[in-house]
Coordinates of C-alpha atoms and ligand atoms in Angstrom, one line a residue:
Chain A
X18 CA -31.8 -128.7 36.3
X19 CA -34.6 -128.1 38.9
X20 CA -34.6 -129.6 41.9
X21 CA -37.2 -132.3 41.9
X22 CA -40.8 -130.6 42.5
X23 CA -38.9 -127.5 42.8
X24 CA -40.7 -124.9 40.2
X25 CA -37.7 -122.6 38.7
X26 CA -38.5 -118.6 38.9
X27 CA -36.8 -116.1 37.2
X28 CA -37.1 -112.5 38.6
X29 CA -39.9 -109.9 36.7
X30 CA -39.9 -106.3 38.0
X31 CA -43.3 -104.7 38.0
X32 CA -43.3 -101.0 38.4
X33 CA -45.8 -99.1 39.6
X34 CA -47.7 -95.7 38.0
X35 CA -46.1 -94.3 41.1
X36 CA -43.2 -95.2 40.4
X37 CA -42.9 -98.3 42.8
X38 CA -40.8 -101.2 42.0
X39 CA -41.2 -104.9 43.1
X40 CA -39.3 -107.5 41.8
X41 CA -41.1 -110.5 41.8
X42 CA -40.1 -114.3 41.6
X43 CA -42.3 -115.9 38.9
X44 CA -42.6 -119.8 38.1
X45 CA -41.5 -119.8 34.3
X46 CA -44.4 -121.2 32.3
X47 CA -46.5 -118.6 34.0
X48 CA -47.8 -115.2 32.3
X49 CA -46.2 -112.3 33.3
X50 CA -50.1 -111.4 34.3
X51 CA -50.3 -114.6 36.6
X52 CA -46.9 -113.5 38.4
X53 CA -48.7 -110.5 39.2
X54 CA -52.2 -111.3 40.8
X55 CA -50.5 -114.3 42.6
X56 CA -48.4 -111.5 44.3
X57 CA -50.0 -108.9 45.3
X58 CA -49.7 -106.6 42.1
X59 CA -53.2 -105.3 42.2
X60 CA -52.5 -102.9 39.4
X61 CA -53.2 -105.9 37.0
X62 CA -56.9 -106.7 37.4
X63 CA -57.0 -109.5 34.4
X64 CA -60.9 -110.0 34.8
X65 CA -60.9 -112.6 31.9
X66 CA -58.2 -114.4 33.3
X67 CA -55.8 -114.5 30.8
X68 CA -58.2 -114.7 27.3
X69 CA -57.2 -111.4 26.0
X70 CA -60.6 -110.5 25.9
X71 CA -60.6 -108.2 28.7
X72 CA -58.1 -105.9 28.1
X73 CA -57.0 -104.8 32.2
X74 CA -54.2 -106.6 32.4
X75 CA -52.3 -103.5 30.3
X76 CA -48.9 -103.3 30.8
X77 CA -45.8 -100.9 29.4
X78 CA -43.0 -103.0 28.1
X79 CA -39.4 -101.6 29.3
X80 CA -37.7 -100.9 25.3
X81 CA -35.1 -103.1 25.7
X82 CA -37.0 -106.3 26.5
X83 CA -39.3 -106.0 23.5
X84 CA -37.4 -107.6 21.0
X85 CA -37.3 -110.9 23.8
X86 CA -41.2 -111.2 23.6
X87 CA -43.3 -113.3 21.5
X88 CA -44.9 -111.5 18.5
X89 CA -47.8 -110.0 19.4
X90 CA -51.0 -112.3 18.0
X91 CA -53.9 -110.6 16.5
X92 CA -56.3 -110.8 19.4
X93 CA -53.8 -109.1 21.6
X94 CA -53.4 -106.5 18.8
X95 CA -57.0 -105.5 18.9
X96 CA -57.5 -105.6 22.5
X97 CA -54.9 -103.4 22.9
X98 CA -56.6 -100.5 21.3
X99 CA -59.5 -100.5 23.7
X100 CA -57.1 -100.6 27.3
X101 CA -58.4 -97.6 29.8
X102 CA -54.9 -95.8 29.6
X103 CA -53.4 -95.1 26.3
X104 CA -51.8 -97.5 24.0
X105 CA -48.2 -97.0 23.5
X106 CA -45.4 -98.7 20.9
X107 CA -44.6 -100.5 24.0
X108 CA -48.1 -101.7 25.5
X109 CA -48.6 -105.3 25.5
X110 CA -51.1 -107.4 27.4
X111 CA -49.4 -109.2 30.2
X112 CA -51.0 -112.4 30.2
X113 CA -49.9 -112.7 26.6
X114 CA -46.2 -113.0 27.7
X115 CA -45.7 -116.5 29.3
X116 CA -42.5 -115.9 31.7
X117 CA -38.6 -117.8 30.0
X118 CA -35.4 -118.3 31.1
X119 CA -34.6 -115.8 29.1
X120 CA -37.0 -113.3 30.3
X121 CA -35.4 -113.2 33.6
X122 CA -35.0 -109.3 34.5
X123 CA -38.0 -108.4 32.4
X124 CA -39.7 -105.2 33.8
X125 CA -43.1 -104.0 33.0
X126 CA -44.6 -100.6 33.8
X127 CA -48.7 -100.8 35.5
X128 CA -50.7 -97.9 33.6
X129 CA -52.1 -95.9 36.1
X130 CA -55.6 -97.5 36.1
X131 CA -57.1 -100.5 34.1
X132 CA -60.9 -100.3 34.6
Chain B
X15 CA -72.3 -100.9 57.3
X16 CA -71.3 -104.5 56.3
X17 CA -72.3 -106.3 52.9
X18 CA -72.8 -110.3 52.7
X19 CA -72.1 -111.6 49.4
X20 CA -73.4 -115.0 48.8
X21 CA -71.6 -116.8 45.9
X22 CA -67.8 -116.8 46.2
X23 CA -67.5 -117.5 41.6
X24 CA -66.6 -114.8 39.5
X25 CA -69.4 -112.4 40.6
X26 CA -69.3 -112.6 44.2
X27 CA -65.1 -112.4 43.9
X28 CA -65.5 -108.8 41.4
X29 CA -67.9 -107.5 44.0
X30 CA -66.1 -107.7 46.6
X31 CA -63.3 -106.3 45.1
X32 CA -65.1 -103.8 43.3
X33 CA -66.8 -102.7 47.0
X34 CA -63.3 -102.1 47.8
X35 CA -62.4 -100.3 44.5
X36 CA -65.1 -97.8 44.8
X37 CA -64.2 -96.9 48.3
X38 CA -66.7 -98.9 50.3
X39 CA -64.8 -99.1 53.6
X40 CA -67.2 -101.2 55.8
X41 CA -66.9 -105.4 56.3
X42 CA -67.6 -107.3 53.3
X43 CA -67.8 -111.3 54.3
X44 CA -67.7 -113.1 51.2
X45 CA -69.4 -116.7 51.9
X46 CA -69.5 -119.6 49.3
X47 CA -69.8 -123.4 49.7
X48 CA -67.3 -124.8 47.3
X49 CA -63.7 -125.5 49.2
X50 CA -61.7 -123.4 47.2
X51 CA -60.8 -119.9 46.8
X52 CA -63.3 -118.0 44.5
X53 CA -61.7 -119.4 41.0
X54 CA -63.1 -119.0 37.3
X55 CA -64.5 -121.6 35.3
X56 CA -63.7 -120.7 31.5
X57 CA -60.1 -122.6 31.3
X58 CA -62.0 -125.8 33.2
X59 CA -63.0 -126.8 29.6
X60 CA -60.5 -125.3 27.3
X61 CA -56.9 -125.3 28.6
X62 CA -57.3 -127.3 31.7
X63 CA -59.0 -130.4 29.6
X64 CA -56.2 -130.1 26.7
X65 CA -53.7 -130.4 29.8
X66 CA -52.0 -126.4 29.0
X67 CA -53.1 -125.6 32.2
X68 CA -53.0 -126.8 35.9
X69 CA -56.3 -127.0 38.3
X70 CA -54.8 -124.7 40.7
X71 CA -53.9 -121.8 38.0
X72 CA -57.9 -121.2 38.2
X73 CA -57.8 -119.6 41.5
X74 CA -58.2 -115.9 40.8
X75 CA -56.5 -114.6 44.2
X76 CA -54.1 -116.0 46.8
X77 CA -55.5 -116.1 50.0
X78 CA -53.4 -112.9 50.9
X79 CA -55.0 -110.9 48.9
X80 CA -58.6 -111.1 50.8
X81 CA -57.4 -110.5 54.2
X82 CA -54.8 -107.6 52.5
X83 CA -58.3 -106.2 51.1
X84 CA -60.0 -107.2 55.0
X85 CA -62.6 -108.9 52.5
X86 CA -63.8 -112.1 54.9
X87 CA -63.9 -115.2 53.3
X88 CA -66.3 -118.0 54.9
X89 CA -65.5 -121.0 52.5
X90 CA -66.9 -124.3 52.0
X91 CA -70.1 -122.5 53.9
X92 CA -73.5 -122.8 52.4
X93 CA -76.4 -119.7 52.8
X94 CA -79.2 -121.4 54.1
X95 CA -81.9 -119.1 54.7
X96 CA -82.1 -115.1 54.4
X97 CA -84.2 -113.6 57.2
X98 CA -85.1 -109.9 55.8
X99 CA -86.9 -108.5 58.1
X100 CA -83.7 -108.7 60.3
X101 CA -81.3 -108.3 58.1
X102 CA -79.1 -111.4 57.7
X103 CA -78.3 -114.4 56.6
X104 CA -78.3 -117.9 58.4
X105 CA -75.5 -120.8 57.6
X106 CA -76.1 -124.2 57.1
X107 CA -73.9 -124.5 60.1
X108 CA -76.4 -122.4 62.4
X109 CA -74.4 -118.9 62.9
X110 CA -75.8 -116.3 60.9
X111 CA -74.1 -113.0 59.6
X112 CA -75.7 -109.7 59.5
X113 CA -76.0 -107.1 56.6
X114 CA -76.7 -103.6 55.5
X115 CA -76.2 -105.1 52.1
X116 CA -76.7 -108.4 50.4
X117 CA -75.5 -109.4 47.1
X118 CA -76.6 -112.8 45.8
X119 CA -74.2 -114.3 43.1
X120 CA -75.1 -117.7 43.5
X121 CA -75.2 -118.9 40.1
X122 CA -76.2 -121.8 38.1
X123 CA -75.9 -125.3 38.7
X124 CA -76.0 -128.1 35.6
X125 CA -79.5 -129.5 34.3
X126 CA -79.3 -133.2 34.6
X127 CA -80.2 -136.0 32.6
X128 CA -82.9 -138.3 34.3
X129 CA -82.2 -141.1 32.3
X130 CA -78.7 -141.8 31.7
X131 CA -75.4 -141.7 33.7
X132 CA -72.8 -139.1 32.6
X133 CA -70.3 -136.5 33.6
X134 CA -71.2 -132.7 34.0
X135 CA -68.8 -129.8 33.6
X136 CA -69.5 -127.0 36.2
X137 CA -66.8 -126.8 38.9
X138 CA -63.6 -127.5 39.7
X139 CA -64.1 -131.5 41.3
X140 CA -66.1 -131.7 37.9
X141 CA -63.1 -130.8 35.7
X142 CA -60.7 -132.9 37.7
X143 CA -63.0 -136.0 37.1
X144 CA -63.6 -135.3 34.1
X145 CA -59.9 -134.6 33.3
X146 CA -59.1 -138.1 34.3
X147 CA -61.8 -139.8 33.1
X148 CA -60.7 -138.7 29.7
X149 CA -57.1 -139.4 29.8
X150 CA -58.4 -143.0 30.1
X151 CA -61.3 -143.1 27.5
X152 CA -60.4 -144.0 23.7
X153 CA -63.9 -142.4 23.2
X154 CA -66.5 -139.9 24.4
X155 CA -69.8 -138.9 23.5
X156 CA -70.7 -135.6 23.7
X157 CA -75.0 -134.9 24.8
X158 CA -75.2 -131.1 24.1
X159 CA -74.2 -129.3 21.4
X160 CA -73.7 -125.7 22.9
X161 CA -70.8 -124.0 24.1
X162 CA -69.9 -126.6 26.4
X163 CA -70.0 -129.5 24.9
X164 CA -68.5 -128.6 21.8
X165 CA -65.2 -127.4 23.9
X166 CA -65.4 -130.6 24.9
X167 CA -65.5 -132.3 22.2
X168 CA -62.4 -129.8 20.9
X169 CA -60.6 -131.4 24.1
X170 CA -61.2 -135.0 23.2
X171 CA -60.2 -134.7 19.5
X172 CA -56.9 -132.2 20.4
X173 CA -56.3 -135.4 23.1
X174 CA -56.5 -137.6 20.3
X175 CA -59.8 -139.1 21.6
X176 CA -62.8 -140.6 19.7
X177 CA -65.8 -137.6 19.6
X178 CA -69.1 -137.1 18.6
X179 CA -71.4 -134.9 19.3
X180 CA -75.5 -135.5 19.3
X181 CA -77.6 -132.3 19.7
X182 CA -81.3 -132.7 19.5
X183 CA -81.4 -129.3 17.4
X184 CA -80.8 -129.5 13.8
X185 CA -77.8 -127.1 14.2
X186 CA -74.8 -126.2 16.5
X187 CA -75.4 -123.1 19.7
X188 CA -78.8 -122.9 17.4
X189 CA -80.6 -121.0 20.6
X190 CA -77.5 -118.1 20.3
X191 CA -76.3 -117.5 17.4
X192 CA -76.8 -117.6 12.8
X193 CA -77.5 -120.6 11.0
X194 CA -73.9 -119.4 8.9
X195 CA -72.3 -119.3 12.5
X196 CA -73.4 -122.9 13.8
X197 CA -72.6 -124.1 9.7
X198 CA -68.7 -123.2 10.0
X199 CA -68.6 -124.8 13.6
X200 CA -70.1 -127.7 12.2
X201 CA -67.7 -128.0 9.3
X202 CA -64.8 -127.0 12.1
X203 CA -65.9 -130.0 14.1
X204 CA -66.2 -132.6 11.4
X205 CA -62.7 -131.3 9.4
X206 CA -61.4 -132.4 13.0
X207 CA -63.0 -135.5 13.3
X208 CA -65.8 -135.1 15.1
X209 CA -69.0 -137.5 14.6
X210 CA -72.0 -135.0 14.3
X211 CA -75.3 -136.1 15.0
X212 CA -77.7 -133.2 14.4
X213 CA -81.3 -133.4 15.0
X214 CA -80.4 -136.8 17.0
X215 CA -81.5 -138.0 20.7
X216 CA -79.6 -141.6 20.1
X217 CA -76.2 -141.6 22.1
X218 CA -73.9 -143.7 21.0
X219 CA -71.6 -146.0 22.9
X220 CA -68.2 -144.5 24.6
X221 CA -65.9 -145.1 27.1
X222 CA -67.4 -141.9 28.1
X223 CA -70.8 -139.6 28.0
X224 CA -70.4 -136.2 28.9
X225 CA -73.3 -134.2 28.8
X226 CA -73.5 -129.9 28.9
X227 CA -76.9 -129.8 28.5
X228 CA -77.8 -126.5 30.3
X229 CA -77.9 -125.2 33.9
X230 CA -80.6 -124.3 36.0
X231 CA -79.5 -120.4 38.4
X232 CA -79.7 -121.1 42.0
X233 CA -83.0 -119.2 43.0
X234 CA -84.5 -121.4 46.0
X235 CA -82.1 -118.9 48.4
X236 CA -84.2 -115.5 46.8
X237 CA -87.5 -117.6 46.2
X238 CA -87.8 -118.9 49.9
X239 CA -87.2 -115.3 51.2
X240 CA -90.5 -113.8 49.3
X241 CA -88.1 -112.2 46.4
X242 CA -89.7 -113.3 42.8
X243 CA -87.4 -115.5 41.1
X244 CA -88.1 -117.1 37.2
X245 CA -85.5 -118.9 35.6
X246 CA -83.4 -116.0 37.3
X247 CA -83.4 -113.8 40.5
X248 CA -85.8 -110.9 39.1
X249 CA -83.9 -107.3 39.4
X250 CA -84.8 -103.7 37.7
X251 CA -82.3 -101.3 36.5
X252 CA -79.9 -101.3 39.3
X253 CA -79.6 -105.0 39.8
X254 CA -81.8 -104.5 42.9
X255 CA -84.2 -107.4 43.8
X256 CA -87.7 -106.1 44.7
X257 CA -86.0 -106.0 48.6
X258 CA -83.7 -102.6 48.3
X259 CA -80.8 -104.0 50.2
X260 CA -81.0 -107.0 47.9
X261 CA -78.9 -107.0 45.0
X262 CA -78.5 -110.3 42.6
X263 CA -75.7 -110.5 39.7
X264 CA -74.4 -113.3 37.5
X265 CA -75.5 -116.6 36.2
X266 CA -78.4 -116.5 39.0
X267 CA -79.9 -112.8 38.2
X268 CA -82.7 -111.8 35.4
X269 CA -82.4 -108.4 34.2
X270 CA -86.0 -107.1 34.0
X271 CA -85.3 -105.8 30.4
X272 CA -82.1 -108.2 29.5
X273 CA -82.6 -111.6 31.1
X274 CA -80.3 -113.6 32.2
X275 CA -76.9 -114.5 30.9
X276 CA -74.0 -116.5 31.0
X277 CA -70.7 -114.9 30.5
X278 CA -67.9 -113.5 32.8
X279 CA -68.8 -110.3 31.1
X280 CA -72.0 -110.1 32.9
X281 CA -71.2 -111.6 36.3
X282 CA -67.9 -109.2 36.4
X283 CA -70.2 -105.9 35.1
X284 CA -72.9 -106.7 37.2
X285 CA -70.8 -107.1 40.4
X286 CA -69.1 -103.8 39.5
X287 CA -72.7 -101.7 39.1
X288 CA -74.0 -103.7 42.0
X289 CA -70.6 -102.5 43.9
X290 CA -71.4 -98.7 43.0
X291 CA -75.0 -98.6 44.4
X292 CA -73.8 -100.3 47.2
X293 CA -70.9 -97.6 47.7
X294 CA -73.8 -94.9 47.3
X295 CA -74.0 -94.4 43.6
X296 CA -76.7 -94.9 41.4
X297 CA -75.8 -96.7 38.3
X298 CA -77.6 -98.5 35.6
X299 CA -77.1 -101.7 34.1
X300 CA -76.1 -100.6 30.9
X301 CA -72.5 -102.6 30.0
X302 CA -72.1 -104.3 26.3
X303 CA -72.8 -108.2 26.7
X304 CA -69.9 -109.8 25.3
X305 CA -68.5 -113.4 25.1
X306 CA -65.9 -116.2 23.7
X307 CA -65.3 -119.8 22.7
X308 CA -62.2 -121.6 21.1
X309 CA -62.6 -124.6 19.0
X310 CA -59.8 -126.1 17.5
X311 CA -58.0 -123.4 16.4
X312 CA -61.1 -120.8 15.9
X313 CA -62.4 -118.4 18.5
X314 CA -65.8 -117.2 18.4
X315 CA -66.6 -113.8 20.1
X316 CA -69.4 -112.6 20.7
X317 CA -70.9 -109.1 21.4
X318 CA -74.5 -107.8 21.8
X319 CA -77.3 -110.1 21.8
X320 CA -78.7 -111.4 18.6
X321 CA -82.3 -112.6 19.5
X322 CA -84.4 -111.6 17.7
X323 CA -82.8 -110.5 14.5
X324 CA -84.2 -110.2 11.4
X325 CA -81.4 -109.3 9.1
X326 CA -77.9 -110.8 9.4
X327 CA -75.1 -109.7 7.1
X328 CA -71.7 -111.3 6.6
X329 CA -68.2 -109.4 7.0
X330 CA -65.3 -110.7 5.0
X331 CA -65.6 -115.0 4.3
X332 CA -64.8 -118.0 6.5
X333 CA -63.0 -119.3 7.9
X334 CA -62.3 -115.4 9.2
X335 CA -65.8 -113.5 9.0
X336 CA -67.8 -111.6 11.8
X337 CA -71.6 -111.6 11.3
X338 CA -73.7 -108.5 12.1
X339 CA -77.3 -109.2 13.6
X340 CA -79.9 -106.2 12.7
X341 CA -83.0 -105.6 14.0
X342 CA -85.8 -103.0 12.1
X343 CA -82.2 -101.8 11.0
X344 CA -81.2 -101.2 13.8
X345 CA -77.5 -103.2 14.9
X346 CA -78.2 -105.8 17.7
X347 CA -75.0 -108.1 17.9
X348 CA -71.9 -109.1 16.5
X349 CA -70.5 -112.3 16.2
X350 CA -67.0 -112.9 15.3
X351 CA -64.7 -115.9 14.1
X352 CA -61.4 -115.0 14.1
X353 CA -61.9 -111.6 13.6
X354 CA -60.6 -110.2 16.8
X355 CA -60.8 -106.4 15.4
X356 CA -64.0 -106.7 14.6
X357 CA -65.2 -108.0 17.9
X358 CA -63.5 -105.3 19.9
X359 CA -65.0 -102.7 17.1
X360 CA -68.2 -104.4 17.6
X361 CA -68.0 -103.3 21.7
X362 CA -67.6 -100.0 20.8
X363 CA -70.2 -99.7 18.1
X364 CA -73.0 -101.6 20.4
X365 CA -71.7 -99.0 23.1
X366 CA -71.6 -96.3 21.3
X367 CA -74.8 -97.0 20.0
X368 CA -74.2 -95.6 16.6
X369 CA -76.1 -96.4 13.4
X370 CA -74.7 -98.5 11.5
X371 CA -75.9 -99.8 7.4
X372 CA -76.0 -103.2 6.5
X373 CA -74.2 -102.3 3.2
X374 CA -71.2 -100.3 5.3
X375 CA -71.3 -103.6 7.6
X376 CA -70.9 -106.0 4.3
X377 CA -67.9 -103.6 3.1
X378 CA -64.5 -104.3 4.0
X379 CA -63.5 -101.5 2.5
X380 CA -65.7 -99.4 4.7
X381 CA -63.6 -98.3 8.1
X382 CA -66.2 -99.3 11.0
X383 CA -64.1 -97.4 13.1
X384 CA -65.0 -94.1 11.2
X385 CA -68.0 -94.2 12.8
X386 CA -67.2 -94.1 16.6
X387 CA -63.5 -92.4 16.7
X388 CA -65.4 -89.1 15.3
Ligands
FAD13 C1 -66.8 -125.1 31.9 C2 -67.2 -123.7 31.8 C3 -66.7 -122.9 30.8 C4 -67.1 -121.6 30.6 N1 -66.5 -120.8 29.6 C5 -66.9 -119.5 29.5 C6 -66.2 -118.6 28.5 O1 -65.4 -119.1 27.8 N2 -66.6 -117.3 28.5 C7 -67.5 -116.8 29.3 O2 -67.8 -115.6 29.3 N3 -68.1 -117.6 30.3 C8 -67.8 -118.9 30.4 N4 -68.5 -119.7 31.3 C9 -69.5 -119.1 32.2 C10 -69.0 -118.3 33.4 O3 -68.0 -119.1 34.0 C11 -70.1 -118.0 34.3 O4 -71.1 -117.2 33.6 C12 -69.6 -117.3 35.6 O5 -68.8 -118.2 36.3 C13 -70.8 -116.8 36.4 O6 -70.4 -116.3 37.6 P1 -71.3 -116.3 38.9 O7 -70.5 -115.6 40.0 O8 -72.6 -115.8 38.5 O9 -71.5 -117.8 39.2 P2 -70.5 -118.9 39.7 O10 -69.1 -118.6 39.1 O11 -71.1 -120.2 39.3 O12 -70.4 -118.8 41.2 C14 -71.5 -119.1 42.1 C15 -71.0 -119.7 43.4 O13 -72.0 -119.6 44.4 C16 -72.0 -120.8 45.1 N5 -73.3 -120.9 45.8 C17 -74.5 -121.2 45.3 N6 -75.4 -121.2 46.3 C18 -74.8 -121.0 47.4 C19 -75.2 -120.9 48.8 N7 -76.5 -121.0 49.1 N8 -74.3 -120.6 49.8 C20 -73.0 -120.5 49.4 N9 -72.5 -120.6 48.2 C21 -73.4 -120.8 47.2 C22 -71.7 -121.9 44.0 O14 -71.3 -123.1 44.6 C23 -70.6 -121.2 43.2 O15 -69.4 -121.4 43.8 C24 -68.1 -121.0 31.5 C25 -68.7 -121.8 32.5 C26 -68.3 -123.1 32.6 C27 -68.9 -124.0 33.7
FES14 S1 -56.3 -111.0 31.4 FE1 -57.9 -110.3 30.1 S2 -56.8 -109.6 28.4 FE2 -55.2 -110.3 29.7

């Protein structure tokens, strides 16, 4: 249980086109996109705050977590094919993956630009 | 060099960070006289009504961010006056702050009723009232129906809430998009449980009125300084007011050839182009309007601008179709309902500028995206 008013976090590693990695407590309930622009990952730029109608908030999915994240909904699936970098079998809009339990350890590569 | 932005929404955040993005290195003091953090306004009426979402989850940047990006923020601080001639801009407070640059994204405020109490929907104190006043009502009635005030009435019905609706047009969003469009949302709205009343001015008794009846930009800053202002801060191509270090974006700035619009699209591309010629390039206003609403379970996206269209063609059937505006033939706009591939093929086609048939547009069978991936 979490301590009263206490917000439980699990741990999400963003790494950087450079090859940077910060590991990052984020408040489960959040997107894996809010965990980022509340800390200082500047790679995500989410200008539509989380709609998927923007697109810049691209990230690549390490393999082994995909299986752990919702199915992809259709308006992810078609923004996805208009991101700056390339879409890859892994690429997956991170405001579109609200953070679990179970998603503790999740890490997410930043493409090397988003607008 | 230093830029003032005035307008700390969604345009004056982007171009501040956009100043940064394209290299600008010089101060950027980013004023605005709400008490928060620059936050956006879109999840005010969709998931912070229906409860999915907190107040605080609209802030668009921790604090840390601006002073990592040494972008000044002067919060809760309202422009007063612009003095041109030298160069800066005086506080309600008395201090001024001098620019090279100015970019006004002061944006819109709500149009009023004159003879009736109700709640508005524009900020963040707005929502929270609003929020609250909800919770508590059995019923609402709704005075507007455009984007607004049909989210809202989404809210009160997904809250379990009495809702109606009464729009003096004889359709829903009539002033933006088809009659087929505003016919689905109407037969959305009343499948929910909405009370429609079309074509009506009588409001009917509620715990609560709400009314989104239209805002009015925030010009009085531009008109008082001699820059010509008409429903919208007047700028040409580069979003430049007739003053060259005076750039306007957003919900307060008319494009000379586009108008003025309402979208994060537009306050976020405008900041960006306003950024660049700023930062010493020159760059048009050129970017693909687009634009959302969810309803209940349907999302409407919008792309291009429809006015004036003189042909409209339907893609696929409801409740999943995209309609495609043409005018003398030529493609205008897009709207789609639950058709996210078709919106997001719709911004490439409109950007792309490619021709496009009616009959290859009314064909499903037809691959729209043979025409721009060539
Ligand atoms: C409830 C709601 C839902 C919306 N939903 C959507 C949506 O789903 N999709 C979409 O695309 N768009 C939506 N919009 C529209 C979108 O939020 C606006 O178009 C956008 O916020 C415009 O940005 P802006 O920077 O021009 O203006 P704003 O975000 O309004 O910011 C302007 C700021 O300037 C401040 N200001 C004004 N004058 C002064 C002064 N003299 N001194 C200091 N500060 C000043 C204002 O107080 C305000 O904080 C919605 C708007 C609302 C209200
Ligand atoms: S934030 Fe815009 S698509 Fe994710």
């Amino acid at each position: 249980m979490p301590l009263f008013g206490k917000k439980e976090t699990v741990t999400i590693n963003y790494i950087s086109h450079a090859g940077v990695k910060k590991p990052i407590a984020v408040t489960v309930g959040n997107s894996v996109m809010e965990g980022a622009i509340r800390n200082g990952i500047d790679e995500i730029v989410a200008e539509c705050g989380g709609a998927a109608q923007c697109g810049t908030c691209h990230v690549y999915v390490e393999e082994q977590w995909l299986p752990k994240l919702p199915p992809m909904q259709d308006d992810e699936n078609a923004m996805l094919d208009t991101t700056l970098c390339p879409r890859r079998p892994n690429s997956r809009l991170s405001c579109q993956i609200p953070v679990t339990k179970e998603l503790d350890g999740l890490t997410v590569h930043t493409p090397e630009a988003q607008v | 060099m230093s830029v003032v932005i005035v307008g700390a929404g969604q345009g004056g955040f982007q171009a501040a960070w956009s100043l940064r993005m394209e290299g600008y290195d010089g101060s950027i003091t980013l004023i605005g006289d709400e008490p928060y953090l620059p936050y956006q306004r879109p999840p005010l009426s969709k998931g912070f009504l229906l409860g999915k979402q907190e107040l605080e989850s609209v802030t668009l940047r921790p604090e840390k961010f601006y002073s990592d990006q040494r972008i000044e923020l002067r919060m809760g601080e309202c422009v007063a006056s612009i003095d041109r001639a030298a160069r800066k801009v005086v506080l309600a407070s008395g201090s001024s702050v001098p620019y090279d640059s100015l970019i006004l994204a002061t944006g819109a405020r709500v149009r009023r009723l004159a003879d009736r109490e109700a709640l508005y929907l524009r900020g963040r104190d707005d929502a929270a009232q609003l929020k609250d006043r909800l919770d508590r009502a059995e019923s609402v009635a709704v005075i507007g129906g455009g984007f607004i005030g049909l989210e809202v009435a989404a809210a009160a019905r997904m809250l379990g809430k009495e809702a109606a609706v009464v729009e003096i047009q004889p359709r829903l969003m009539q002033r933006v998009v088809a009659p087929v469009v505003s016919d689905f949302f109407r037969e959305l709205h009343e499948t929910h449980g909405v009370r429609l009343m079309l074509g009506s001015g009588d409001v009917p008794r509620a715990d609560l009125t709400v009314a989104g009846v239209g805002v009015i930009p925030n010009v009085e800053l531009a008109l008082e300084a001699g820059l010509t202002a008409d429903n919208g801060i007047v700028v040409d191509e580069h979003l430049r007011t007739a003053d060259q270090n005076i750039f306007a974006i957003g919900d307060c700035s008319k494009h000379a050839q586009r108008g003025r619009l309402e979208s994060v699209q537009n306050a976020v591309d405008q900041a960006k182009c306003a950024a660049a010629n700023i930062a010493g390039k020159t760059q048009v206003y050129a970017a693909v309007p687009w634009f959302w609403t969810d309803q209940f379970d349907a999302k409407l996206q919008m792309a291009g601008l429809s006015g004036g269209a003189d042909r409209v063609v339907l893609r696929g059937s409801p409740p999943k179709f995209s309609v495609f505006y043409f005018r003398g033939g030529k493609l205008i706009a897009i709207d789609s309902i639950s058709r996210p591939a078709d919106h997001m093929m719709a911004r490439k086609l409109l950007a792309a500028g490619v021709e496009v048939s009616a009959e290859q547009a009314a064909d499903e069978n037809f691959a729209l995206a043979s025409l721009v991936n060539r």
